[in-house]
Amino acid sequence: MKKNIALIKGDGIGPEIIDEAVKVLNKICDKYHHEFSYTRVLMGGESIDATGIPLTNEALETAKASDAVLLGSVGGPKWDHMPGHLRPEKGLLSIRKGLSLFANLRPAYLYPQLKASCPLRDEIIGDGFDMLVVRELTGGLYFGVHETVEENGILVAKDSLIYTEEEIRRIAIKGFEVARKRRKHVTSVEKSNVLDSSRLWKKIVHEVSQDYPDVTLVDMLVDNCAMQLVKDPKQFDVILTENMFGDILSDEASMVTGSIGMLSSASLNETKFGLYEPSHGSAPDIAGQDKANPIATILSAAMMLRYSFDMDQEANDIEQAVEKTLTQGYRTGDIASEKTILVGCKQMGDAICANI
Ligand code: IPM
Ligand code: MG
């Protein structure tokens, strides 16, 4: 099968982790006789440096014309002083919006091999946990009006939080659909004791749940969810939530499962098109030192094969290779523990390729 992948290496550790994911994809091509071509697209800091803005129209059009987008990470201290609309992160928000990627799937799974990296006690870990954060990605606080104005000589910052029922309905449907392919349990997370947007969220999620009698639904306030994630993470299957809460809870879920360096993600629109990226950031402190964990990006590439290209067997191959590599004891610094073999980003990529 021929596929054209838009490649956004991005900033910080972005280029190194993308290189390892491409290595793995090329190994899959060899094994299954596929032909993947890669088109480089600039976004974030690298785009600011080259063009003055975090995402150009041409870059967005190139991404749109591809079969899927694979992204490293964006941002870094170099661009921290830039105004909001010229920050690297704005490129990420623009591409999510520009490609209508409203559904962000972030699987958080505790590999038995990584039990030692889990910060929770043994009796809480038990036989591990496996959850999926389904995060709304193109609405809410991230996309409301952001402004700082002076009112009567006092600076006032405003960020508006808006959700329409349509935006809530389509992500809720996604959440229930994926739950059907898992353990059929949805926890809908909101702050309906305070926010109108959350009260609408709850109402629409309950309406949608009527069409999924086989899936159980639990409502949970976001502060309670933050607590439950460390108290009893086993209770979660699908965590369905809005943009801002999903950002925060997915970082928490990732740490609970060992390291944010393991957490992949898929951002999907109504079709099979998607953007695939690790959930972690650009880690500028270790950039260029061959220390980064490429696994989240490699697992994101596997999600790309499964969700956008219908290559289930190929995706399984990658996931099993990652698991085998962990069983063999290879670890990057973020997941290293006693009696494991400490490797760099490149060696980790090589070890995973060798297991495909
Ligand atoms: C993420 C990141 C982004 C977000 C940032 C970089 C804008 O934290 O993908 O979780 O908040 O969505
Ligand atoms: Mg985040």
Coordinates of C-alpha atoms in Angstrom, one line a residue, residues 13-327:
I13 CA 13.5 16.3 21.1
G14 CA 11.0 16.3 18.2
P15 CA 13.5 15.6 15.4
E16 CA 15.2 12.7 17.3
I17 CA 12.0 10.9 18.3
I18 CA 10.5 11.3 14.8
D19 CA 13.7 9.8 13.3
E20 CA 13.2 6.7 15.4
A21 CA 9.5 6.4 14.5
V22 CA 10.4 6.7 10.8
K23 CA 13.0 3.9 11.3
V24 CA 10.3 1.7 12.7
L25 CA 7.8 2.6 9.9
N26 CA 10.4 1.8 7.3
K27 CA 11.0 -1.6 8.9
I28 CA 7.2 -2.2 8.6
C29 CA 7.4 -1.2 4.9
D30 CA 10.1 -3.7 4.3
K31 CA 8.2 -6.5 6.0
Y32 CA 4.8 -5.8 4.5
H33 CA 5.9 -4.3 1.1
H34 CA 4.3 -1.0 1.7
E35 CA 5.6 2.2 0.3
F36 CA 5.5 5.2 2.7
S37 CA 6.7 8.6 1.5
Y38 CA 7.3 11.5 3.8
T39 CA 6.7 15.1 3.2
R40 CA 8.3 17.5 5.7
V41 CA 6.0 20.2 7.1
L42 CA 7.2 23.0 9.3
M43 CA 5.4 23.9 12.5
G44 CA 6.0 25.5 15.8
G45 CA 9.4 27.0 16.6
E46 CA 11.1 25.7 13.5
S47 CA 8.4 27.4 11.4
I48 CA 8.7 30.6 13.4
D49 CA 12.5 30.6 12.7
A50 CA 12.0 29.9 9.0
T51 CA 8.8 31.9 8.2
G52 CA 8.0 34.2 11.1
I53 CA 4.8 32.4 12.1
P54 CA 4.1 29.0 13.8
L55 CA 2.1 27.5 10.9
T56 CA 1.8 28.8 7.3
N57 CA -1.2 28.2 5.1
E58 CA 1.0 26.2 2.7
A59 CA 2.1 24.0 5.6
L60 CA -1.5 23.4 6.6
E61 CA -2.5 22.6 3.0
T62 CA 0.4 20.1 2.7
A63 CA -0.7 18.4 5.9
K64 CA -4.3 18.3 4.5
A65 CA -3.2 16.7 1.3
S66 CA -1.4 13.9 3.1
D67 CA -2.8 10.6 4.2
A68 CA -1.9 11.3 7.9
V69 CA 0.4 13.5 9.9
L70 CA 3.1 12.4 12.3
L71 CA 4.3 15.0 14.7
G72 CA 7.2 15.1 17.2
S73 CA 6.8 18.0 19.6
V74 CA 6.8 21.8 19.6
G75 CA 7.9 24.6 21.8
G76 CA 10.9 25.7 23.8
P77 CA 12.4 28.5 25.9
K78 CA 13.7 30.2 22.7
W79 CA 10.2 31.3 21.8
D80 CA 8.7 31.7 25.3
H81 CA 8.8 35.5 25.1
M82 CA 6.7 35.6 21.9
P83 CA 3.1 36.9 22.1
G84 CA 0.4 34.2 22.3
H85 CA -0.5 34.2 18.6
L86 CA 3.2 33.8 17.6
R87 CA 4.1 31.0 20.1
P88 CA 5.0 27.5 18.8
E89 CA 2.0 26.1 20.6
K90 CA -0.3 28.2 18.5
G91 CA 0.9 26.2 15.5
L92 CA -0.3 23.1 17.2
L93 CA -3.7 24.6 18.0
S94 CA -4.1 25.9 14.5
I95 CA -3.3 22.6 12.8
R96 CA -5.7 20.8 15.2
K97 CA -8.5 23.3 14.3
G98 CA -7.5 23.6 10.6
L99 CA -7.8 19.8 10.2
S100 CA -10.9 19.6 12.4
L101 CA -9.2 17.1 14.7
F102 CA -11.8 17.2 17.4
A103 CA -11.2 13.8 19.0
N104 CA -8.0 13.2 20.9
L105 CA -7.4 9.6 22.0
R106 CA -4.7 9.1 24.7
P107 CA -4.2 5.5 25.8
A108 CA -2.6 5.1 29.2
Y109 CA -1.6 1.5 29.9
L110 CA 0.7 0.2 32.6
Y111 CA 3.1 -2.2 31.0
P112 CA 3.8 -5.0 33.5
Q113 CA 7.5 -4.5 32.7
L114 CA 7.2 -0.9 33.9
K115 CA 5.6 -1.6 37.3
A116 CA 8.8 -0.2 38.9
S117 CA 8.3 3.2 37.3
C118 CA 4.7 3.5 38.6
P119 CA 4.7 5.9 41.6
L120 CA 1.7 4.1 43.2
R121 CA 1.9 1.5 45.9
D122 CA 1.7 -2.2 44.9
E123 CA -1.7 -2.8 46.4
I124 CA -3.1 0.0 44.3
I125 CA -1.4 -1.2 41.1
G126 CA -2.6 -4.8 41.5
D127 CA -2.5 -6.4 38.1
G128 CA -2.2 -3.0 36.4
F129 CA -4.5 -0.6 34.6
D130 CA -5.5 0.3 31.1
M131 CA -7.4 3.5 30.4
L132 CA -8.1 5.7 27.4
V133 CA -8.6 9.5 27.7
V134 CA -10.9 10.8 25.0
R135 CA -10.3 14.5 25.0
E136 CA -12.3 17.1 23.1
L137 CA -9.6 18.9 21.1
T138 CA -11.0 21.8 19.1
G139 CA -13.3 23.7 21.5
G140 CA -13.5 25.1 25.0
L141 CA -11.0 27.3 26.7
Y142 CA -8.3 26.7 24.2
F143 CA -10.3 28.3 21.4
G144 CA -12.3 31.0 23.1
V145 CA -11.3 34.7 22.9
H146 CA -8.0 35.3 24.8
E147 CA -7.4 38.9 25.6
T148 CA -5.7 41.1 28.2
V149 CA -7.3 44.6 28.5
E150 CA -6.9 47.5 30.8
E151 CA -10.1 48.4 32.7
N152 CA -10.0 51.5 34.9
G153 CA -6.2 51.3 35.1
I154 CA -6.2 47.6 36.0
L155 CA -5.0 44.8 33.8
V156 CA -7.7 42.2 33.2
A157 CA -7.0 38.9 31.4
K158 CA -10.0 37.0 29.8
D159 CA -10.3 33.5 28.3
S160 CA -13.7 32.4 27.3
L161 CA -15.0 28.9 27.6
I162 CA -17.6 28.0 25.0
Y163 CA -19.1 24.7 24.0
T164 CA -21.9 24.0 21.6
E165 CA -24.1 21.0 21.9
E166 CA -22.9 19.8 18.6
E167 CA -19.3 19.9 19.7
I168 CA -20.2 17.9 22.8
R169 CA -22.3 15.4 20.9
R170 CA -19.7 14.4 18.4
I171 CA -17.0 13.8 21.0
A172 CA -19.4 11.9 23.2
I173 CA -20.3 9.6 20.3
K174 CA -16.6 9.0 19.7
G175 CA -16.2 8.2 23.4
F176 CA -19.0 5.7 23.5
E177 CA -17.9 4.1 20.1
V178 CA -14.4 3.4 21.4
A179 CA -15.7 2.2 24.7
R180 CA -17.7 -0.4 22.8
K181 CA -14.4 -1.8 21.5
R182 CA -13.0 -1.9 25.1
R183 CA -14.5 -2.7 28.5
K184 CA -17.7 -0.7 27.7
H185 CA -17.4 1.8 30.6
V186 CA -17.4 5.6 30.2
T187 CA -16.5 8.1 32.9
S188 CA -17.7 11.5 31.8
V189 CA -15.6 14.2 33.5
E190 CA -16.8 17.8 34.1
K191 CA -17.4 20.5 36.6
S192 CA -21.1 20.7 36.5
N193 CA -21.3 22.0 40.1
V194 CA -19.9 25.3 38.8
L195 CA -19.8 25.6 35.0
D196 CA -22.6 26.1 32.5
S197 CA -20.5 24.4 29.8
S198 CA -20.2 21.4 32.1
R199 CA -23.9 21.3 32.8
L200 CA -24.5 21.2 29.0
W201 CA -21.7 18.6 28.7
K202 CA -23.5 16.3 31.2
K203 CA -26.9 16.7 29.6
I204 CA -25.7 15.9 26.1
V205 CA -23.5 13.0 27.2
H206 CA -26.5 11.5 28.9
E207 CA -28.6 11.9 25.7
V208 CA -25.9 10.2 23.6
S209 CA -25.6 7.4 26.2
Q210 CA -29.2 6.4 25.4
D211 CA -28.0 5.0 22.1
Y212 CA -25.4 2.9 23.9
P213 CA -27.3 0.8 26.5
D214 CA -24.5 -1.7 26.5
V215 CA -22.0 0.9 27.8
T216 CA -22.1 2.0 31.4
L217 CA -21.8 5.7 32.2
V218 CA -20.5 7.4 35.3
D219 CA -20.4 11.2 35.9
M220 CA -17.4 12.5 37.8
L221 CA -16.4 16.0 38.8
V222 CA -12.9 16.8 37.5
D223 CA -11.4 17.4 41.0
N224 CA -12.7 14.1 42.1
C225 CA -11.3 12.4 39.0
A226 CA -7.8 13.9 39.6
M227 CA -8.0 12.2 43.1
Q228 CA -9.5 8.9 41.8
L229 CA -6.7 8.6 39.2
V230 CA -4.2 8.1 42.0
K231 CA -6.5 6.4 44.5
D232 CA -8.0 3.8 42.3
P233 CA -7.0 4.0 38.6
K234 CA -8.4 0.6 37.9
Q235 CA -12.0 1.9 37.9
F236 CA -11.3 3.8 34.6
D237 CA -11.8 2.5 31.1
V238 CA -12.7 5.5 28.9
I239 CA -12.4 8.9 30.4
L240 CA -14.4 11.3 28.3
T241 CA -13.8 14.9 28.9
E242 CA -13.4 18.4 27.5
N243 CA -10.2 20.0 26.2
M244 CA -8.6 21.7 29.2
F245 CA -9.6 18.9 31.7
G246 CA -8.3 16.3 29.2
D247 CA -5.0 18.1 28.9
I248 CA -4.4 18.0 32.6
L249 CA -5.8 14.5 33.3
S250 CA -3.9 12.9 30.5
D251 CA -0.6 14.0 32.0
E252 CA -1.7 12.6 35.3
A253 CA -2.9 9.3 33.7
S254 CA 0.5 9.0 32.0
M255 CA 2.5 9.3 35.1
V256 CA 0.3 6.8 36.9
T257 CA 1.2 4.4 34.1
G258 CA 5.0 5.0 34.5
S259 CA 6.2 7.8 32.3
I260 CA 4.8 10.5 30.0
G261 CA 7.5 9.2 27.6
M262 CA 5.2 6.2 26.9
L263 CA 1.9 8.0 26.1
S264 CA 0.9 8.0 22.5
S265 CA -2.0 9.9 21.0
A266 CA -4.2 10.1 18.0
S267 CA -6.2 13.2 17.0
L268 CA -9.0 12.4 14.6
N269 CA -11.6 14.1 12.5
E270 CA -14.9 12.7 11.2
T271 CA -13.0 10.7 8.5
K272 CA -10.0 8.3 8.8
F273 CA -7.6 11.3 8.7
G274 CA -5.6 11.9 11.8
L275 CA -2.6 13.6 13.4
Y276 CA -0.4 11.4 15.6
E277 CA 1.9 12.7 18.3
P278 CA 3.3 11.8 21.6
S279 CA 1.4 13.4 24.5
H280 CA 4.6 14.8 26.0
G281 CA 6.3 18.0 25.2
S282 CA 9.6 19.0 23.5
A283 CA 11.8 18.4 26.7
P284 CA 14.3 21.1 25.7
D285 CA 16.5 20.2 28.7
I286 CA 17.5 16.9 27.1
A287 CA 17.1 17.8 23.4
G288 CA 19.9 16.8 21.0
Q289 CA 21.5 14.5 23.6
D290 CA 20.1 11.2 22.5
K291 CA 18.4 10.7 25.8
A292 CA 14.7 11.0 24.8
N293 CA 12.3 8.1 25.0
P294 CA 11.0 7.6 21.4
I295 CA 8.4 5.0 22.5
A296 CA 5.4 7.4 22.7
T297 CA 6.1 8.5 19.2
I298 CA 6.6 5.0 17.9
L299 CA 3.3 3.9 19.5
S300 CA 1.7 7.0 17.9
A301 CA 3.0 5.7 14.5
A302 CA 1.3 2.4 15.4
M303 CA -2.0 4.2 16.1
M304 CA -1.6 5.9 12.7
L305 CA -1.3 2.5 11.0
R306 CA -4.4 1.3 12.8
Y307 CA -6.7 4.3 12.7
S308 CA -5.8 6.0 9.4
F309 CA -4.4 3.1 7.2
D310 CA -6.4 0.1 8.5
M311 CA -3.2 -1.8 9.0
D312 CA -4.1 -3.6 12.2
Q313 CA -1.5 -6.4 11.9
E314 CA 1.3 -3.9 11.3
A315 CA 0.2 -1.8 14.3
N316 CA 0.1 -5.0 16.4
D317 CA 3.6 -5.8 15.3
I318 CA 4.9 -2.4 16.5
E319 CA 3.1 -2.7 19.8
Q320 CA 4.4 -6.2 20.4
A321 CA 7.9 -5.1 19.4
V322 CA 7.8 -2.4 22.1
E323 CA 6.6 -4.8 24.7
K324 CA 9.3 -7.3 23.8
T325 CA 12.0 -4.6 23.9
L326 CA 10.8 -3.7 27.4
T327 CA 10.9 -7.4 28.4

